[in-house]
PDB file of C-alpha atoms in Angstrom:
ATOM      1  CA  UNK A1343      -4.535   1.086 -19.862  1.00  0.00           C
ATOM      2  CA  UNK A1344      -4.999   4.336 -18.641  1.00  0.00           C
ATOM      3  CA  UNK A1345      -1.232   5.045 -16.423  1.00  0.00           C
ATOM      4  CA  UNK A1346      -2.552   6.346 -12.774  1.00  0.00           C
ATOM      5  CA  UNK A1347       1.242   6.675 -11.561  1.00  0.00           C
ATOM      6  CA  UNK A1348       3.882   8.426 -13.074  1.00  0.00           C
ATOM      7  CA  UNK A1349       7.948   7.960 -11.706  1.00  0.00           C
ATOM      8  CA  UNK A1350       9.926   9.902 -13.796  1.00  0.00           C
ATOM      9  CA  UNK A1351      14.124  10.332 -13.276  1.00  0.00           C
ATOM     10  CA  UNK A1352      13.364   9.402  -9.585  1.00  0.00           C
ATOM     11  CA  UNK A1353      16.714   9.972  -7.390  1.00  0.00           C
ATOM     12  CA  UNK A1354      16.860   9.466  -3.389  1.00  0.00           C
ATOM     13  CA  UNK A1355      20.169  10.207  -1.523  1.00  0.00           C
ATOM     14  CA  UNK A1356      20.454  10.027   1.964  1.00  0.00           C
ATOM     15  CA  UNK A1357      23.340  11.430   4.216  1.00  0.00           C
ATOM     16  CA  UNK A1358      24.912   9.107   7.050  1.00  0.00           C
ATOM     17  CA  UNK A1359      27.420  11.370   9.047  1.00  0.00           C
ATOM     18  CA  UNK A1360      29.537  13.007   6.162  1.00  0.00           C
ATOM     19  CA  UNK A1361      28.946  10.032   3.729  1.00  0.00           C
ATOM     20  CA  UNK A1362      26.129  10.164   0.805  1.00  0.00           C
ATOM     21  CA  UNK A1363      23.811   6.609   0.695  1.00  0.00           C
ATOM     22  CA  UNK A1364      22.189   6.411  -3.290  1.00  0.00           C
ATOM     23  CA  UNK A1365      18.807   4.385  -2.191  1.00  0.00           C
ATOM     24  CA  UNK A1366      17.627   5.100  -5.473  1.00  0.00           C
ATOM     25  CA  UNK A1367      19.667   6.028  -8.848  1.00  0.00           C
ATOM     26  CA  UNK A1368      17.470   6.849 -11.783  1.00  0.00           C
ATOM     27  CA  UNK A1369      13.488   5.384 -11.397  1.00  0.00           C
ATOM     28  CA  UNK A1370      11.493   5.573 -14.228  1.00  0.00           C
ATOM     29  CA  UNK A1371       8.377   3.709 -14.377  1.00  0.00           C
ATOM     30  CA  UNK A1372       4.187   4.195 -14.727  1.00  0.00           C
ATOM     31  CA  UNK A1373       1.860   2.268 -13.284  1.00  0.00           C
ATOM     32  CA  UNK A1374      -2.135   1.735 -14.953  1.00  0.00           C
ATOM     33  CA  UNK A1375      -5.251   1.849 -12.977  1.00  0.00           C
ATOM     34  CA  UNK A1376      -6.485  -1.311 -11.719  1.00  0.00           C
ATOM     35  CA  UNK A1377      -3.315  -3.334 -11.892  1.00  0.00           C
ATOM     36  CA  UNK A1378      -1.409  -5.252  -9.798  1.00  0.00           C
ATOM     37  CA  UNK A1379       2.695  -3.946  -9.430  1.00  0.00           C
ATOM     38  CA  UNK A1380       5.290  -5.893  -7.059  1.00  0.00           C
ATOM     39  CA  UNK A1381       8.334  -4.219  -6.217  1.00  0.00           C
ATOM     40  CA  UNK A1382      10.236  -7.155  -5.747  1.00  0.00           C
ATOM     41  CA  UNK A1383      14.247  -6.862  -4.227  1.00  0.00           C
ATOM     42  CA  UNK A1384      16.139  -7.854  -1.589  1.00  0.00           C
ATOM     43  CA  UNK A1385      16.669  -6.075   2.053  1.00  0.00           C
ATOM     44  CA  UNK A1386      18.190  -2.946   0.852  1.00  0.00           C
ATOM     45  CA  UNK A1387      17.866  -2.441  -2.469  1.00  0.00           C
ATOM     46  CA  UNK A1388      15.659   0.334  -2.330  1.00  0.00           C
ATOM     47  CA  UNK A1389      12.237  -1.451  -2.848  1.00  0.00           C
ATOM     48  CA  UNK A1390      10.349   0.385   0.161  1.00  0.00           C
ATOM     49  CA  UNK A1391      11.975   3.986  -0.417  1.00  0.00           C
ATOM     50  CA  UNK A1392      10.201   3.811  -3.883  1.00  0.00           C
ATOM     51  CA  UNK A1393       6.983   3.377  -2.003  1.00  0.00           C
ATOM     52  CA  UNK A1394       7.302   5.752   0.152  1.00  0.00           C
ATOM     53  CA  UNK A1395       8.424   8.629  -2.572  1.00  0.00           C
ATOM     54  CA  UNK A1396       4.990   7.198  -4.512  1.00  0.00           C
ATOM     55  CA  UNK A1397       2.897   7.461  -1.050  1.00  0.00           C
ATOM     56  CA  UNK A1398       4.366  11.085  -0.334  1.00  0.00           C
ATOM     57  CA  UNK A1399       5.887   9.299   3.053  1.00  0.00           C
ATOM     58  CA  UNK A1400       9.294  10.994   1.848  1.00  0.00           C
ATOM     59  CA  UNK A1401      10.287  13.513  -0.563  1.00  0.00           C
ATOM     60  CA  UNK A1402      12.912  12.902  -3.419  1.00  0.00           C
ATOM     61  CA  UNK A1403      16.168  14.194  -4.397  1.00  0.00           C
ATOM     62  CA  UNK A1404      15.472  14.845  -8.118  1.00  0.00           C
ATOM     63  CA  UNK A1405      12.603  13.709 -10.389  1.00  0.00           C
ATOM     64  CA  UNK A1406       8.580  14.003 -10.601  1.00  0.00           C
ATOM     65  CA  UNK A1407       6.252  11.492  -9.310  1.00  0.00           C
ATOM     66  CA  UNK A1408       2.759  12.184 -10.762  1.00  0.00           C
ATOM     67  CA  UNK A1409       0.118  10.309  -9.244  1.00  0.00           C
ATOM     68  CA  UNK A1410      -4.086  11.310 -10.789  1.00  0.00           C
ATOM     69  CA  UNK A1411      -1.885  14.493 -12.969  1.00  0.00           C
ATOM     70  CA  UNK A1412      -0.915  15.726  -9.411  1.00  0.00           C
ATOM     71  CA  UNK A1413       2.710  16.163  -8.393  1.00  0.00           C
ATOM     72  CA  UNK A1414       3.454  14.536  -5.307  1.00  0.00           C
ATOM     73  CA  UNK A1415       6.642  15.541  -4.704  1.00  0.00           C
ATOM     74  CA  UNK A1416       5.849  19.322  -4.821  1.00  0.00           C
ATOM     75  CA  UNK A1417       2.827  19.194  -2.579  1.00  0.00           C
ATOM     76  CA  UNK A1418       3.422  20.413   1.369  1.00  0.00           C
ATOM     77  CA  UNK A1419       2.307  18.083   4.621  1.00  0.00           C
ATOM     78  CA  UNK A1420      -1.158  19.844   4.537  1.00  0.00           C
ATOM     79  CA  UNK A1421      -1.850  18.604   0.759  1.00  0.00           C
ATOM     80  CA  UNK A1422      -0.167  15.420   1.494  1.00  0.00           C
ATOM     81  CA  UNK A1423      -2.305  14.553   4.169  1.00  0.00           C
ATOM     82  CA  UNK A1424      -5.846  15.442   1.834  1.00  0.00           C
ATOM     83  CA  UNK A1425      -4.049  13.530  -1.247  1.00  0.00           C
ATOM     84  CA  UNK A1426      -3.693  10.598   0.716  1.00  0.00           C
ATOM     85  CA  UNK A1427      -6.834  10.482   2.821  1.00  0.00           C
ATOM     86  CA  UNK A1428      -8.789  10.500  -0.919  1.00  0.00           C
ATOM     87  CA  UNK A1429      -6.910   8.582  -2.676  1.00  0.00           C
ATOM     88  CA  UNK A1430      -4.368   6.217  -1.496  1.00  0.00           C
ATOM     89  CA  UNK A1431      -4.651   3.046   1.221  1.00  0.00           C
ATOM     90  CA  UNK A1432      -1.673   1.673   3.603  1.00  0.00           C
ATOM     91  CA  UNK A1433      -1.335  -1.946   4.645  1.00  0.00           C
ATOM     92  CA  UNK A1434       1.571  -2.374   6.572  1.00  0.00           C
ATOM     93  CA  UNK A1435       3.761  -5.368   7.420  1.00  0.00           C
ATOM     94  CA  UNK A1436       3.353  -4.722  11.662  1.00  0.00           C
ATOM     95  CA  UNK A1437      -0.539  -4.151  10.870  1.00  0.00           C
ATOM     96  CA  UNK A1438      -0.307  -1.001  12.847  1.00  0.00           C
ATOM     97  CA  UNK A1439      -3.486  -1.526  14.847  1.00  0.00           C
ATOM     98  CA  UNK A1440      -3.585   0.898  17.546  1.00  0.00           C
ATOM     99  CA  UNK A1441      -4.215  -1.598  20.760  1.00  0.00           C
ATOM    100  CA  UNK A1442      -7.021   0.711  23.040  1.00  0.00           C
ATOM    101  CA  UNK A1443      -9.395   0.506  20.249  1.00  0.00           C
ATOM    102  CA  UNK A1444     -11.588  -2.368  18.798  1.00  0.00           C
ATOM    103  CA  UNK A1445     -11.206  -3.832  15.155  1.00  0.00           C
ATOM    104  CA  UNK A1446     -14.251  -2.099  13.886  1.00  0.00           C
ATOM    105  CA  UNK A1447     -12.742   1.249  15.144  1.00  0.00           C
ATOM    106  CA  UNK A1448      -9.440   0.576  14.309  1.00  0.00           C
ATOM    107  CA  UNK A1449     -11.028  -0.064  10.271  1.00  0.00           C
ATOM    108  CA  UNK A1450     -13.124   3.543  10.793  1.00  0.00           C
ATOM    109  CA  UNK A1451      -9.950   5.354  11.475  1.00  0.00           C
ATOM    110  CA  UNK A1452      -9.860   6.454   7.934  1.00  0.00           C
ATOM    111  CA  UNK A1453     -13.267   7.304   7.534  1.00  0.00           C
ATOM    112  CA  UNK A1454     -12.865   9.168  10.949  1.00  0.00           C
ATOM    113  CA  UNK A1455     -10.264  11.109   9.397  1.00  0.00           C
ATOM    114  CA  UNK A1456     -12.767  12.648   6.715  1.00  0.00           C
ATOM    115  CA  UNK A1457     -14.945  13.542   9.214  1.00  0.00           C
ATOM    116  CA  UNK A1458     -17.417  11.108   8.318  1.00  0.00           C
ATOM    117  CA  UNK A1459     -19.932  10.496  11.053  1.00  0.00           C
ATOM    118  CA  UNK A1460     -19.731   7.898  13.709  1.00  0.00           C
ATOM    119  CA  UNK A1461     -22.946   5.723  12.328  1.00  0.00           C
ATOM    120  CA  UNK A1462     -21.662   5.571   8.830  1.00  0.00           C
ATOM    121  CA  UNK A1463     -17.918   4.917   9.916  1.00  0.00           C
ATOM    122  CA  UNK A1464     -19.412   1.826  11.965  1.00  0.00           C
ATOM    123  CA  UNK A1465     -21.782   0.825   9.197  1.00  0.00           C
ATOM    124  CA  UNK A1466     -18.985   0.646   6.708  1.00  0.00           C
ATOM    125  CA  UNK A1467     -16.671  -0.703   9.078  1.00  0.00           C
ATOM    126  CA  UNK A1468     -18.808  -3.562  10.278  1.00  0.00           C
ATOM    127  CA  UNK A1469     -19.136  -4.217   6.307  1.00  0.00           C
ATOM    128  CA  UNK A1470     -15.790  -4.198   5.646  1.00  0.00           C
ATOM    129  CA  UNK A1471     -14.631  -6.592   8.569  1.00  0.00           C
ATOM    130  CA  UNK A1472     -17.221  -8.793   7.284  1.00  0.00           C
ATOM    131  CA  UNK A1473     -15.959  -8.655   3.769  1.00  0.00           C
ATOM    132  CA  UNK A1474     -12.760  -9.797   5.316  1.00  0.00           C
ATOM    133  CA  UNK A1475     -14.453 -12.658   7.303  1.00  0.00           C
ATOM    134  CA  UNK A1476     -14.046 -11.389  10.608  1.00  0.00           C
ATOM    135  CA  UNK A1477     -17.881 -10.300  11.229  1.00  0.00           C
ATOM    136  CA  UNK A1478     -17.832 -11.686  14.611  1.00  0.00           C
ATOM    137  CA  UNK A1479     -14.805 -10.064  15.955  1.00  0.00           C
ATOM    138  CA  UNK A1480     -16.019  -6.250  15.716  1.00  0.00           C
ATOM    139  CA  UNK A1481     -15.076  -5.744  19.257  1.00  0.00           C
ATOM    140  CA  UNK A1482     -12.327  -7.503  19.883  1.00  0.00           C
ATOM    141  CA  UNK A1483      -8.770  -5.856  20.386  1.00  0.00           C
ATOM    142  CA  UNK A1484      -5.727  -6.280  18.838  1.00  0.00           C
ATOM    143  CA  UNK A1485      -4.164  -8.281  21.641  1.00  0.00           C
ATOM    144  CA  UNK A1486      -7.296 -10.363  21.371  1.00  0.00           C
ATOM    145  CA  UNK A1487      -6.547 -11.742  18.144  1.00  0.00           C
ATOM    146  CA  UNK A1488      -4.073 -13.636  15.824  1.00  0.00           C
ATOM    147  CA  UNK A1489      -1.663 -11.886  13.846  1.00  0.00           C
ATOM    148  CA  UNK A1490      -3.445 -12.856  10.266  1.00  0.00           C
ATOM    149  CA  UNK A1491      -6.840 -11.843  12.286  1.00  0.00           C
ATOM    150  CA  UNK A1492      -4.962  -8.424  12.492  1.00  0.00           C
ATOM    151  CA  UNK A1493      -3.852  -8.072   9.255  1.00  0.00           C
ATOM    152  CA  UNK A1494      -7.301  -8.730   7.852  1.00  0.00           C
ATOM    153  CA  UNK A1495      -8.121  -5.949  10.186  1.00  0.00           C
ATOM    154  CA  UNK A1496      -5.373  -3.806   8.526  1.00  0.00           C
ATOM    155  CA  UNK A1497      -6.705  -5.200   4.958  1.00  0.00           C
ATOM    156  CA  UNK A1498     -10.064  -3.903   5.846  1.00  0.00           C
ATOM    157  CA  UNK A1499      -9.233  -0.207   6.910  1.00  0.00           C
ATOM    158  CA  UNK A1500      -6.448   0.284   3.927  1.00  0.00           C
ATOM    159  CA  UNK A1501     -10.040  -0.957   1.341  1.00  0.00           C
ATOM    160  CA  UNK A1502     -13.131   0.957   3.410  1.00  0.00           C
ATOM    161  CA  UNK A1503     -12.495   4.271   2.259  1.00  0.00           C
ATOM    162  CA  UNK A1504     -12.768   2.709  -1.294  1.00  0.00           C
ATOM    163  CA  UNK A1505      -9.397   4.294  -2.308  1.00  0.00           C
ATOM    164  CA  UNK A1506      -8.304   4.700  -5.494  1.00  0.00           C
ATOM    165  CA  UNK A1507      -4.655   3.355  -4.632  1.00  0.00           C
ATOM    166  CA  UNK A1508      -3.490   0.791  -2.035  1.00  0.00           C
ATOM    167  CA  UNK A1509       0.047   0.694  -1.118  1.00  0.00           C
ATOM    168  CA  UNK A1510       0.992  -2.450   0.753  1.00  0.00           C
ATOM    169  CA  UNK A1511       4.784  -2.661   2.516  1.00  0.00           C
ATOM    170  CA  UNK A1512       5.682  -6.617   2.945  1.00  0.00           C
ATOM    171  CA  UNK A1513       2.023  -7.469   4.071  1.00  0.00           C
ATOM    172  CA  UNK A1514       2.366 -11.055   4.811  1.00  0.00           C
ATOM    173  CA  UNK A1515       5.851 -10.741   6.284  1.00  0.00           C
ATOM    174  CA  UNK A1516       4.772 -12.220   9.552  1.00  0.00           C
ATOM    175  CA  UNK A1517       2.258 -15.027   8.789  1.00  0.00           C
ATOM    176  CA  UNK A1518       2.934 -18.060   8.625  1.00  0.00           C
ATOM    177  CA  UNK A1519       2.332 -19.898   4.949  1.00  0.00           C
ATOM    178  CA  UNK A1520      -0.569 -20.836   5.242  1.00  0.00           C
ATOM    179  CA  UNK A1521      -2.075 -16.955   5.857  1.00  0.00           C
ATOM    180  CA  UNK A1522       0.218 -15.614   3.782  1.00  0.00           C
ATOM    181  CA  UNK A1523      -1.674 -17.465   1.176  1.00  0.00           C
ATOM    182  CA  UNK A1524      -5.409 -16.442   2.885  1.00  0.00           C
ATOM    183  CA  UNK A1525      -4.045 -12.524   3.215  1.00  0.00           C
ATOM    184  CA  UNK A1526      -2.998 -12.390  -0.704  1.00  0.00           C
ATOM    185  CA  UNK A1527      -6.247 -14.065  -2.090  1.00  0.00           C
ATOM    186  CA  UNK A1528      -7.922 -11.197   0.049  1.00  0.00           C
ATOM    187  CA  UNK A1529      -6.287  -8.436  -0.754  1.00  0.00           C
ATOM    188  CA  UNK A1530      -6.260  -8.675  -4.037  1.00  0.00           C
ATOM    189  CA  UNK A1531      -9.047 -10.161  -4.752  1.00  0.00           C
ATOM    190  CA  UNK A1532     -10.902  -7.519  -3.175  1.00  0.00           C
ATOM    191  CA  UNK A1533      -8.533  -4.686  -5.369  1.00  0.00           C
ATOM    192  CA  UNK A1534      -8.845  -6.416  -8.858  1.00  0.00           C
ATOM    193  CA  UNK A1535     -13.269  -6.857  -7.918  1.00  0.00           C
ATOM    194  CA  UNK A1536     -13.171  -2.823  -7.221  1.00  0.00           C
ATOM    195  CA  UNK A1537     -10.751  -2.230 -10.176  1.00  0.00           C
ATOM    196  CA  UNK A1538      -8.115  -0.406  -7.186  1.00  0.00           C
ATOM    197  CA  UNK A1539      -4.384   0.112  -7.733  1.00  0.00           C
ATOM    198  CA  UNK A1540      -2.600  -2.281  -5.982  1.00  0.00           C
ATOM    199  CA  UNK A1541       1.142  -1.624  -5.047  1.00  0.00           C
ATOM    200  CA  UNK A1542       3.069  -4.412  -3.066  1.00  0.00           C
ATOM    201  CA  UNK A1543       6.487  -4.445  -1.752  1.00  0.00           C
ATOM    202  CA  UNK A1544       8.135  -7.814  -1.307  1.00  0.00           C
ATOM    203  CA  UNK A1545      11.535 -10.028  -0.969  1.00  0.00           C
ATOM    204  CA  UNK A1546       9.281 -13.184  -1.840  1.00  0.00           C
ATOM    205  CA  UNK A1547       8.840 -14.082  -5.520  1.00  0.00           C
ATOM    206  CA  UNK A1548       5.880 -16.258  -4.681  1.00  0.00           C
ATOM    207  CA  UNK A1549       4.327 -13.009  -2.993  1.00  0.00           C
ATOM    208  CA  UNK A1550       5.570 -11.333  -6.822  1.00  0.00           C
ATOM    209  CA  UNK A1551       3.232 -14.352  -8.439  1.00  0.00           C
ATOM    210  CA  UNK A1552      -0.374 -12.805  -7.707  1.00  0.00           C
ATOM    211  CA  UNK A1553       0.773  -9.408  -9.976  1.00  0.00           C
ATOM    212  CA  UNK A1554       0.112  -8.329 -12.973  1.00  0.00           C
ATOM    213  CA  UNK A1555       3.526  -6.476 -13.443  1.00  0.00           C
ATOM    214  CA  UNK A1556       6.762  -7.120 -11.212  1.00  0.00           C
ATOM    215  CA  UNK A1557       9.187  -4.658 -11.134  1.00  0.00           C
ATOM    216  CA  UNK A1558      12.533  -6.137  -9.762  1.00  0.00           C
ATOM    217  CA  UNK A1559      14.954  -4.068  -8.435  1.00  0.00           C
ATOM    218  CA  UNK A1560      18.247  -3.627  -7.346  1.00  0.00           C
ATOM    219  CA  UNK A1561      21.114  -1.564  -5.733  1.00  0.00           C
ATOM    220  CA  UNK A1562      18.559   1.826  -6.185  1.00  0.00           C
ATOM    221  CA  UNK A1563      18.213   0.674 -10.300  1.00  0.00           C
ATOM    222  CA  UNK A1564      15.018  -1.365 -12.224  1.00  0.00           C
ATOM    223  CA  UNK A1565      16.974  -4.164 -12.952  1.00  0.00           C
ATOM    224  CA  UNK A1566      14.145  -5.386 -15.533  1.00  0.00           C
ATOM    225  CA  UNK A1567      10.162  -5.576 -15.353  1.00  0.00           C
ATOM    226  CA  UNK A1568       8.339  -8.956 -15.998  1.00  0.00           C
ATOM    227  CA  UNK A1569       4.936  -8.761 -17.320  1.00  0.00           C
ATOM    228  CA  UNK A1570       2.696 -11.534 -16.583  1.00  0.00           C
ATOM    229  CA  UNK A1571      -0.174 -12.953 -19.091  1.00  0.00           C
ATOM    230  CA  UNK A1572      -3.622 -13.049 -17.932  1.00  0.00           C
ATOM    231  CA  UNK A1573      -4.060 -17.129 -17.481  1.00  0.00           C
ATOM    232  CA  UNK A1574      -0.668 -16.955 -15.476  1.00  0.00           C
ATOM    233  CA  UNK A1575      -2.206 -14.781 -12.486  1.00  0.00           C
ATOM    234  CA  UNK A1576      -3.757 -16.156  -9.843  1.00  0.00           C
TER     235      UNK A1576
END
């Protein structure tokens, strides 16, 4: 499998007052295109920083992080912002609709972004929202909806710029069972049918069940990586 992230001798210090905080000792780890990676830890142990040093949210102390043979960690904000509008998709935990627009323009935000024009974004985003089963509520707003109608919203404008890479930070951390179970059949269903990087962060080893590979860490270090064979994953 061809590696499309690279994390090599990853270290991420942060200062509080006069007092250094190690969120993240020494990372090394790849990650293949088209698979499925958990982070899977606790509250703390440094699960999320990791994603955000792979997204370019934040910059490391020492080490490389080589995502498509570029290195992330040496680009500026400008090149960030390109590198990520190309290639890499968010879903968040808080769904991080904004509320004055509808679903279907919230999902086009991306596509908006690239400067794509408005009949295409809504074309794509009508698709999309469909895709996600929520064809009838193009025009509804955020407050007008349930929070797993939300996160399919979020689901659906992390996936419409087809992106080669979707990062996704606790996504079902406020549904209920029931749509925790709907939001994880979607969203990776929809990543392993397009053959996308998929990147979760999690506390919940039942959320860790639908990868491929779950990384498990703890106090900043890889305490051990579990592989999982192809009749085990869901």
């Amino acid at each position: 499998m061809e590696n499309i992230i690279e994390v090599k001798g990853i270290r991420k210090v942060y200062r509080v007052g006069n007092e250094k905080v190690i969120a993240l000792e020494n990372i090394d780890l790849s990650i293949g295109k088209g698979e499925i990676c958990c982070l899977l830890g606790t509250s703390g142990s440094g699960k999320s920083t990791l994603l955000n040093l792979m997204a370019g949210l934040e910059k490391p102390t020492r080490g490389e992080i080589i995502i498509k043979n570029t290195h992330v960690e040496k680009l500026d904000e400008k090149r960030l912002v390109l590198f990520r509008q190309k290639y890499i998709g968010f879903v968040f935990q808080s769904y991080n609709l904004l509320p004055n627009l509808t679903a279907m323009e919230n999902v086009g935000l991306p596509l908006a972004f690239k400067g794509i024009p408005r009949w295409i974004r809504d074309k794509k985003s009508k698709q999309m929202l469909s895709s996600v089963g929520l064809k009838s509520h193009s025009n509804r707003k955020p407050s007008q909806m349930s929070g797993g109608q939300q996160q399919r919203v979020g689901i659906a404008r992390a996936f419409v710029g087809n992106p080669e890479i979707v990062f996704a930070d606790e996504p079902t951390g406020n549904l209920d069972s029931k749509t925790t179970v709907e939001v994880m059949d979607l969203i990776t269903g929809i990543a392993r049918k397009n053959n996308q990087t998929l990147i979760i962060v999690t506390h919940d080893t039942n959320i860790a069940g639908y990868a491929d590979k779950i990384i498990h860490i703890l106090d900043g270090n890889i305490e051990k990586v579990e592989f999982k064979t192809p009749s085990l994953i869901k």
